[in-house]
Structure formats: structure tokens, C-alpha cells
XYZ file of C-alpha atoms in Angstrom:
460
model
C 93.817 104.889 74.503
C 95.115 102.058 72.314
C 95.426 99.713 75.311
C 91.936 100.678 76.456
C 90.406 99.870 73.087
C 92.234 96.537 72.777
C 91.255 95.423 76.295
C 87.675 96.560 75.818
C 87.367 94.651 72.556
C 88.548 91.323 73.975
C 86.488 91.680 77.160
C 83.382 92.541 75.179
C 83.821 89.538 72.881
C 84.403 87.225 75.856
C 81.298 88.532 77.631
C 79.108 88.172 74.562
C 80.354 84.620 73.947
C 79.568 83.695 77.545
C 76.068 85.146 77.245
C 75.411 83.351 73.942
C 76.495 79.974 75.335
C 74.298 80.425 78.400
C 71.354 81.422 76.215
C 71.667 78.227 74.167
C 71.888 76.128 77.339
C 68.413 77.246 78.486
C 66.149 76.010 75.706
C 62.833 76.189 77.529
C 60.965 79.393 76.612
C 60.236 81.664 79.517
C 56.537 81.788 80.481
C 55.051 85.224 79.965
C 53.601 85.201 83.492
C 57.001 84.874 85.178
C 58.291 88.330 86.212
C 61.855 89.499 86.120
C 63.672 89.562 89.414
C 63.285 92.741 91.434
C 66.159 95.179 91.834
C 65.559 95.008 95.610
C 65.117 91.307 96.286
C 62.755 91.474 99.252
C 60.137 93.074 96.986
C 59.620 89.716 95.261
C 56.580 87.641 96.274
C 56.786 83.951 95.335
C 53.648 82.831 97.173
C 51.596 82.978 93.948
C 51.910 79.562 92.197
C 51.329 81.215 88.803
C 54.745 82.821 89.173
C 56.377 79.399 89.617
C 55.324 77.228 86.660
C 58.041 74.700 87.522
C 59.823 74.760 84.185
C 62.763 76.654 85.680
C 65.009 74.582 88.000
C 65.305 77.547 90.368
C 61.530 77.464 90.940
C 62.160 74.657 93.420
C 63.917 76.979 95.878
C 61.672 80.007 95.391
C 58.826 78.468 97.406
C 59.380 75.727 99.993
C 56.174 75.210 102.023
C 56.554 74.643 105.764
C 52.894 74.537 106.703
C 49.783 76.668 106.457
C 50.824 80.249 105.490
C 54.480 79.428 106.147
C 57.239 79.023 103.569
C 60.882 79.650 102.771
C 62.359 81.238 99.656
C 66.026 81.236 98.644
C 67.840 83.324 96.051
C 71.049 85.016 95.097
C 72.967 87.095 92.622
C 76.526 86.983 91.297
C 78.034 89.842 89.324
C 81.453 90.051 87.703
C 82.390 93.576 86.643
C 85.541 94.822 84.916
C 86.493 98.516 84.712
C 89.353 100.166 82.873
C 89.961 103.905 83.301
C 92.633 106.096 81.707
C 93.311 109.725 82.517
C 92.315 110.122 86.172
C 95.161 108.921 88.385
C 98.312 109.604 86.444
C 99.904 107.931 83.444
C 99.001 104.355 84.461
C 95.584 102.937 83.596
C 93.370 101.791 86.462
C 92.258 98.235 85.798
C 89.915 96.654 88.358
C 87.951 93.401 88.461
C 85.017 93.413 90.891
C 83.087 90.398 92.125
C 79.804 90.749 94.027
C 78.094 87.679 95.495
C 74.771 87.879 97.348
C 72.730 85.050 98.913
C 69.437 85.428 100.764
C 66.773 83.491 102.624
C 63.225 84.804 103.009
C 61.052 83.191 105.725
C 57.288 83.837 105.980
C 54.946 82.789 108.786
C 51.530 84.377 108.420
C 51.893 88.175 108.718
C 55.493 87.872 109.964
C 58.608 87.670 107.872
C 62.387 87.523 108.297
C 64.751 88.370 105.461
C 68.528 87.835 105.622
C 70.999 88.550 102.827
C 74.744 87.977 103.079
C 77.311 89.438 100.700
C 80.893 88.931 99.643
C 82.420 91.804 97.642
C 85.916 91.614 96.182
C 88.136 93.931 94.139
C 91.268 92.876 92.261
C 93.421 95.600 90.759
C 93.869 99.189 91.852
C 94.571 99.362 95.625
C 92.463 102.500 95.995
C 89.372 100.510 94.972
C 89.957 97.742 97.539
C 88.186 99.714 100.268
C 84.403 100.037 100.621
C 82.352 100.592 98.585
C 84.666 98.600 96.296
C 85.471 95.698 98.605
C 83.831 94.196 101.702
C 84.977 90.635 102.292
C 81.887 89.132 103.921
C 79.085 90.806 105.818
C 75.377 91.189 106.403
C 73.931 93.127 103.497
C 70.345 92.982 104.785
C 68.676 91.485 107.865
C 65.239 92.619 109.033
C 61.945 91.428 110.439
C 58.652 92.512 108.915
C 55.021 92.617 109.938
C 52.213 93.263 107.448
C 48.460 93.741 107.712
C 45.658 95.013 105.495
C 42.344 96.780 105.916
C 39.680 97.539 103.350
C 41.427 100.759 102.310
C 45.142 100.295 103.012
C 48.006 97.858 103.501
C 50.535 98.314 106.306
C 54.112 97.035 106.264
C 56.542 97.611 109.156
C 60.215 96.636 108.919
C 62.991 96.858 111.514
C 66.615 96.070 110.730
C 69.170 96.447 107.964
C 67.506 96.983 104.599
C 68.030 98.491 101.172
C 65.811 101.397 100.225
C 65.222 103.456 97.110
C 62.858 106.411 97.015
C 61.017 107.839 94.033
C 63.151 107.977 90.907
C 66.236 106.927 92.990
C 67.824 110.268 92.103
C 68.517 111.204 95.734
C 68.162 107.924 97.683
C 69.178 104.736 95.895
C 70.679 101.282 96.382
C 73.906 102.471 94.677
C 73.848 99.378 92.455
C 76.616 100.657 90.183
C 79.186 100.327 92.967
C 80.343 96.913 94.132
C 78.861 97.251 97.655
C 75.237 98.333 97.595
C 73.868 100.930 100.008
C 71.865 99.668 103.008
C 70.435 101.333 106.118
C 69.676 100.252 109.690
C 66.107 101.507 109.975
C 62.692 101.276 111.535
C 60.300 101.825 108.651
C 56.527 101.923 108.145
C 54.877 101.886 104.710
C 51.156 102.465 104.172
C 49.733 101.877 100.702
C 46.249 102.620 99.393
C 44.571 102.991 96.033
C 46.648 105.548 94.160
C 48.799 106.621 97.106
C 51.711 105.501 99.253
C 53.263 106.991 102.404
C 56.303 105.803 104.290
C 58.234 107.063 107.257
C 61.599 105.851 108.475
C 64.385 106.600 110.889
C 67.704 105.017 111.742
C 71.414 105.082 111.071
C 73.832 104.387 108.229
C 76.112 101.335 108.630
C 79.832 101.965 108.704
C 81.433 99.920 105.923
C 84.636 98.134 106.929
C 86.561 95.816 104.645
C 86.677 92.749 106.946
C 84.270 90.005 107.991
C 81.030 90.800 109.896
C 82.317 94.228 110.922
C 79.813 96.608 109.263
C 78.306 97.842 112.543
C 75.653 100.572 112.776
C 77.194 104.030 112.911
C 75.114 105.619 115.650
C 76.474 109.121 114.973
C 75.454 108.979 111.294
C 71.662 109.245 111.332
C 69.082 109.337 108.545
C 65.307 109.843 108.724
C 62.453 110.975 106.540
C 58.868 110.943 105.327
C 57.997 110.187 101.688
C 54.539 110.331 100.058
C 53.414 109.503 96.516
C 49.979 110.359 95.120
C 48.534 109.574 91.682
C 46.400 112.573 90.692
C 45.259 111.408 87.247
C 44.713 107.811 86.039
C 46.886 105.899 83.555
C 50.056 107.503 84.969
C 49.205 110.882 83.443
C 50.023 112.902 86.583
C 51.520 111.927 89.939
C 53.585 113.701 92.528
C 55.946 112.911 95.406
C 56.331 115.149 98.433
C 59.096 114.333 100.865
C 61.217 115.421 103.801
C 64.657 113.894 104.453
C 67.026 114.591 107.315
C 70.656 113.632 107.864
C 73.013 114.040 110.829
C 76.718 113.508 110.072
C 79.395 113.809 112.781
C 82.065 115.602 110.717
C 82.046 117.264 107.286
C 84.059 119.932 105.509
C 82.930 122.541 102.973
C 85.837 124.850 102.153
C 86.699 126.725 105.341
C 83.623 125.410 107.201
C 83.785 122.133 109.102
C 82.010 120.388 111.941
C 78.911 118.344 112.654
C 76.251 118.657 109.951
C 72.502 118.497 110.507
C 70.811 119.016 107.147
C 67.131 118.901 106.193
C 65.753 118.580 102.666
C 62.226 119.311 101.430
C 61.364 118.086 97.966
C 58.591 117.874 95.415
C 58.614 115.640 92.341
C 55.946 115.926 89.640
C 55.921 113.254 86.931
C 53.721 111.523 84.393
C 53.158 110.737 80.744
C 50.688 111.725 78.063
C 48.777 109.438 75.730
C 51.021 110.667 72.930
C 54.106 109.146 74.553
C 55.583 112.284 76.164
C 57.085 111.592 79.601
C 58.066 114.330 82.034
C 59.564 114.721 85.491
C 60.400 117.822 87.568
C 62.152 118.042 90.969
C 62.228 121.096 93.246
C 64.409 120.883 96.365
C 65.392 123.067 99.311
C 67.973 122.298 102.015
C 68.539 123.974 105.377
C 70.422 123.195 108.582
C 73.819 123.786 110.184
C 77.462 122.783 109.760
C 79.257 123.579 113.008
C 78.211 127.169 113.710
C 77.455 127.963 110.057
C 73.991 127.918 108.494
C 73.037 125.750 105.510
C 70.804 127.146 102.781
C 70.896 125.321 99.433
C 68.534 124.577 96.570
C 68.126 122.263 93.609
C 66.091 121.902 90.419
C 66.092 118.832 88.186
C 63.953 117.368 85.462
C 63.629 115.593 82.171
C 61.512 115.183 79.056
C 61.312 112.028 76.946
C 59.322 111.227 73.838
C 58.535 107.664 72.805
C 58.375 107.399 69.034
C 55.399 105.630 67.501
C 57.260 104.324 64.447
C 60.259 102.748 66.230
C 61.214 101.386 69.684
C 63.079 104.632 70.385
C 62.941 107.072 73.265
C 64.630 110.453 72.887
C 64.930 113.047 75.577
C 66.929 115.463 77.657
C 67.638 115.652 81.383
C 69.010 118.546 83.379
C 70.088 119.661 86.849
C 70.693 122.989 88.558
C 72.169 122.425 92.048
C 73.464 125.273 94.148
C 77.064 125.953 95.110
C 78.696 128.218 97.679
C 79.531 131.782 96.573
C 81.559 132.980 99.557
C 83.770 130.666 101.600
C 84.188 133.258 104.380
C 80.580 134.196 105.176
C 79.936 131.234 107.532
C 77.109 130.065 105.331
C 77.052 126.822 103.323
C 75.131 126.952 100.053
C 76.529 123.749 98.531
C 73.720 121.324 97.680
C 74.570 117.824 98.865
C 72.810 114.624 97.750
C 73.441 112.006 100.439
C 72.677 108.702 98.693
C 72.235 109.463 94.983
C 72.215 107.036 92.101
C 75.917 107.478 91.323
C 75.548 106.048 87.812
C 72.779 108.496 86.911
C 75.015 110.203 84.346
C 77.118 107.200 83.329
C 78.719 103.979 84.588
C 81.748 106.224 85.211
C 80.645 108.252 88.281
C 83.043 111.139 87.813
C 80.893 114.147 88.762
C 78.812 114.317 91.961
C 75.479 116.199 91.993
C 76.656 119.271 93.941
C 77.379 122.821 92.677
C 76.254 121.844 89.222
C 74.555 122.842 86.022
C 74.219 119.961 83.595
C 72.349 119.158 80.388
C 72.061 115.571 79.186
C 70.528 114.810 75.763
C 70.133 111.075 75.161
C 68.479 108.458 72.984
C 67.403 104.950 74.033
C 66.555 101.926 71.907
C 64.590 99.366 73.903
C 63.622 95.917 72.697
C 62.592 93.048 74.952
C 66.094 91.588 75.284
C 68.377 94.410 74.120
C 68.695 98.020 75.257
C 71.024 100.622 73.791
C 71.613 104.152 75.034
C 73.723 107.018 73.769
C 74.040 110.368 75.473
C 76.321 113.251 76.303
C 76.342 115.221 79.558
C 77.638 118.801 79.618
C 78.866 119.827 83.095
C 79.227 123.379 84.424
C 79.828 124.749 87.910
C 76.886 126.614 89.358
C 79.311 128.751 91.397
C 82.918 129.213 90.342
C 83.773 130.061 93.976
C 82.924 126.465 94.922
C 84.538 123.138 93.983
C 83.744 120.495 91.382
C 82.780 117.407 93.380
C 83.227 113.680 92.787
C 81.565 110.742 94.637
C 80.909 110.445 97.509
C 81.115 114.258 97.749
C 84.889 114.751 97.745
C 86.564 117.699 96.043
C 87.700 116.930 92.486
C 88.641 120.477 91.408
C 89.024 123.088 94.143
C 88.200 126.755 93.475
C 91.882 127.514 94.132
C 92.895 125.307 91.178
C 90.455 126.762 88.669
C 87.714 129.375 88.410
C 86.491 128.086 85.051
C 82.760 127.395 84.923
C 82.865 124.738 82.191
C 83.950 121.377 83.646
C 83.669 119.072 80.635
C 81.438 116.826 78.547
C 80.938 113.107 79.072
C 79.915 111.010 76.050
C 78.577 107.526 76.875
C 77.456 104.504 74.866
C 75.882 101.579 76.722
C 74.523 98.143 75.820
C 72.311 95.819 77.842
C 71.473 92.284 76.731
C 69.144 90.001 78.702
C 70.180 86.575 77.464
C 67.810 84.637 79.714
C 65.619 85.319 82.674
C 68.687 84.834 84.884
C 71.583 86.194 82.849
C 72.221 89.843 81.969
C 75.182 91.334 80.122
C 76.076 95.044 80.134
C 78.867 97.082 78.592
C 79.579 100.808 78.496
C 82.178 103.101 77.037
C 82.582 106.717 78.174
C 84.870 109.469 76.961
C 85.174 112.640 79.009
C 86.203 115.704 77.027
C 87.977 117.618 79.791
C 87.011 121.266 79.969
C 89.160 124.015 81.511
C 88.190 123.137 85.100
C 88.717 119.381 84.800
C 91.913 119.710 82.793
C 93.658 121.408 85.734
C 93.395 118.043 87.556
C 93.589 115.403 84.815
C 95.669 117.298 82.264
C 93.866 115.374 79.527
C 90.643 113.625 78.548
C 89.389 110.558 80.436
C 88.398 107.195 78.935
C 86.380 104.476 80.633
C 85.313 100.993 79.596
C 83.206 98.726 81.783
C 81.581 95.366 81.262
C 79.599 93.318 83.766
C 77.729 90.039 83.680
C 75.018 89.358 86.260
C 73.437 86.011 87.146
C 70.297 86.225 89.308
C 68.155 83.457 90.771
């Protein structure tokens, strides 16, 4: 723990110094009309001249006119991330330096568009982290063509090709931004948006990540499809709901004694909103069915959260929780383990130790949010929903098998995180997590787990 603290201190100081120097180098105040860059870069629209006042040198490459209704836009992102973990893989600390570099070009001609993003992802340190999603030397992150049209009541957008996608609150389908290699899909996708509603349908496959150069080919046996709808019931974000269906076909999986091809379907409902008094709420209800080999799948999930924004301070306090089913009998040829295919793996913390399967968890937290600085403190308490099933870790592997422990209490994960937006382009983050190992987790680690991570992101 002493080495972790010393390394974390020096890395944090170095990161803060770098951010401060960069902040002083950009003296021109940021116009209020200029938005922050989108988490998914193709969602940015630089055709509006009000978004490009010209005071930023990168404005010159955000909109390059080629003719009437035709233009090019260039951009990129570079992230350097350091992680130090003690307590998971034996007596030696795991020290890893990740580098993620993304460049894109966005070409528009009338209603047609082509978007291409290339990525180089590198990992220096622990050999186990050198494979995807930690390292992918150089490949196509996104490449799609798009057609858009509008009527008086709706806007239509069709995309075909490799693309990132996040749905709803990103709880179950996300870009996996916390990992070095972000999640992308090879899809045909149609989105229809109207006043107060949005519907999209998609179908395709999941690329197979390989560590080399231009080798992330579509995996035709790993299929993903779905339909997702969002409707605003009350104005001013007071009440909205999502209703969705997702399907996944995977060629080979294992749950205890059951293995084989998995075809799993998920139906979900998300209700969310906020009151005029600052209370925010969200509730998920989920059901899964299908087959694994010759066994049936029947699983369920409940999740939600409550947050209260305080009127006297820029504070937000709340609690989140999950109840996700596990399997109660490994010999009944039925799979009851809930499985989230593409979840936000840093939903609990920057240390993605526990996967959302066979889980009860409660997560009280407090957030302090100013314009440039965000702070968050929270503690997640993990329990197994079924002690006859495993404790899982990303991307769904067994962390603690039911043969190793039948304890229900897994552990508690305390996390403190800092975010500092130095300029429009530069963001600094740091997080420290301490996992108090419970009886189940201690059978694997033998002790508590410590994690320190710091990452600096430059976006343009």
C-alpha cells in the first residue's frame, strides 16, 4: 500500500501540473455558445457557424467547405491513462500505462455522409493487459455511411457500417470508454426522431478484437440486434420512459455445468425523470429468456437510483442499487444467471472488479459539480444474489466460483474521484478505490484490493 500511495501522489502532482500549464497556455476565454465535444464523436454537428467562432485554432479543421452543402470535418482524441492495482494478481502490483489515440474524418454531401475513425491503442506494463480491450495496435474504430432525411413530423437517419452505440443510460449497452479500446459494432441501424420521442432499430455483428494491424474483422457468429424506443410523457423532463428489446447470439458460452451456443433475448423498461424540487429518479425492470445449448435461459433484473440536488450547494446526493438474478441449481439444465452484454464497466468505479451478474448491490454516493471541477465519493456494497452461483468479473468471467465460497457478502468498494476540465480540449481525471474484501472475495485475493488511476484526455 505504501508503494501505491507514493506512486499515486507523484502521478497526481505531475498530471495536475500538466493541466495547469496547458490552462495558462490557452488565454482566450471559451465562448459560451461553443459546446463540449460529444462522447460519441459522430454526434457532433459543425455545420452551424455559431459553433465555430474562429477563436480556437482547431475551428479551422472542424468545417472545411467543399461546395454547396458539402464539407469535411477533422478531429481526434488522445488519452494517456495510468493504473496501479495491488491485491488482485498475487504479491506484485500491476502497473500499466495505456495510450489511446483516435483520429477521424467526417465528410458530408447533402443528405449523405461518411465517417471514418482510426485508432491506435497501446498498453505498457502487465502482459495480461496487452490483449484487447487493453491493446489494439492500429485498426478501424468506426467506418460507416449515413443517409438522413426529414419530414414535418420526424427525422430519419440510416447508418450502415462500424459504429459506436450507447443506449439509454448506457447501463446495458455502452461505448465502454473506461477500457482502452472502446466498444464498436458492425450494424445496419435506423433512427427515427420526433417531438418528444425516438425509436431506433439495429442489427449486425460484434467485431472480433485482435491485437494487430487492420485485423478486427466482423465476427459473423457473434450477432447483436434490437429495438429501442424513448418517449417523454411529461414536459421539462419530469417523466420519460424507454422500452426496448435486445437480442444476442454467441457461438460458445459456459455457465457452470452448462455450455454451448447462446441465444438470449432481453426485454426492458426504464422509467426516469426529475421533479421541480431537484429529485431525480430512474428504475429499470428487465427479463431475459433464450437457450444455452439444450438448456433454457430465464433471468431477471431490477435496477434504479434516486438523487437529490441540493438548493444551497452544488451537491447531488443519492443511492443506486441493482438486483440481478443468479443460478440456484447447476444441475437442472436451466440458466438463471443474468448477463449484461455491453455494460458500462466503470459504472461502479474506474476499477471494474465486479460484473453485473448474480448481484445485489447498494451504492450511496455524493457528487460535487462545478463548471470545471467534479468530485464524487461513494461506496458500493456487493452481495451474491444466489450463493450457488459465481461472483463475476468483466467481461463475464468467474471471479469467485461457488466451489470456492458460499458466502453471500462479496465486499465493499470505496471510491473517490476527481475530474478537472482545464480547457475546452483538456480534461484530467484521477480516482482511488479501496476494496474491503468480504468472505467471498477474500477466498480469491486473500486481502483487500487497492487501485489508483489517473488519465489525461486531449480532444479536438
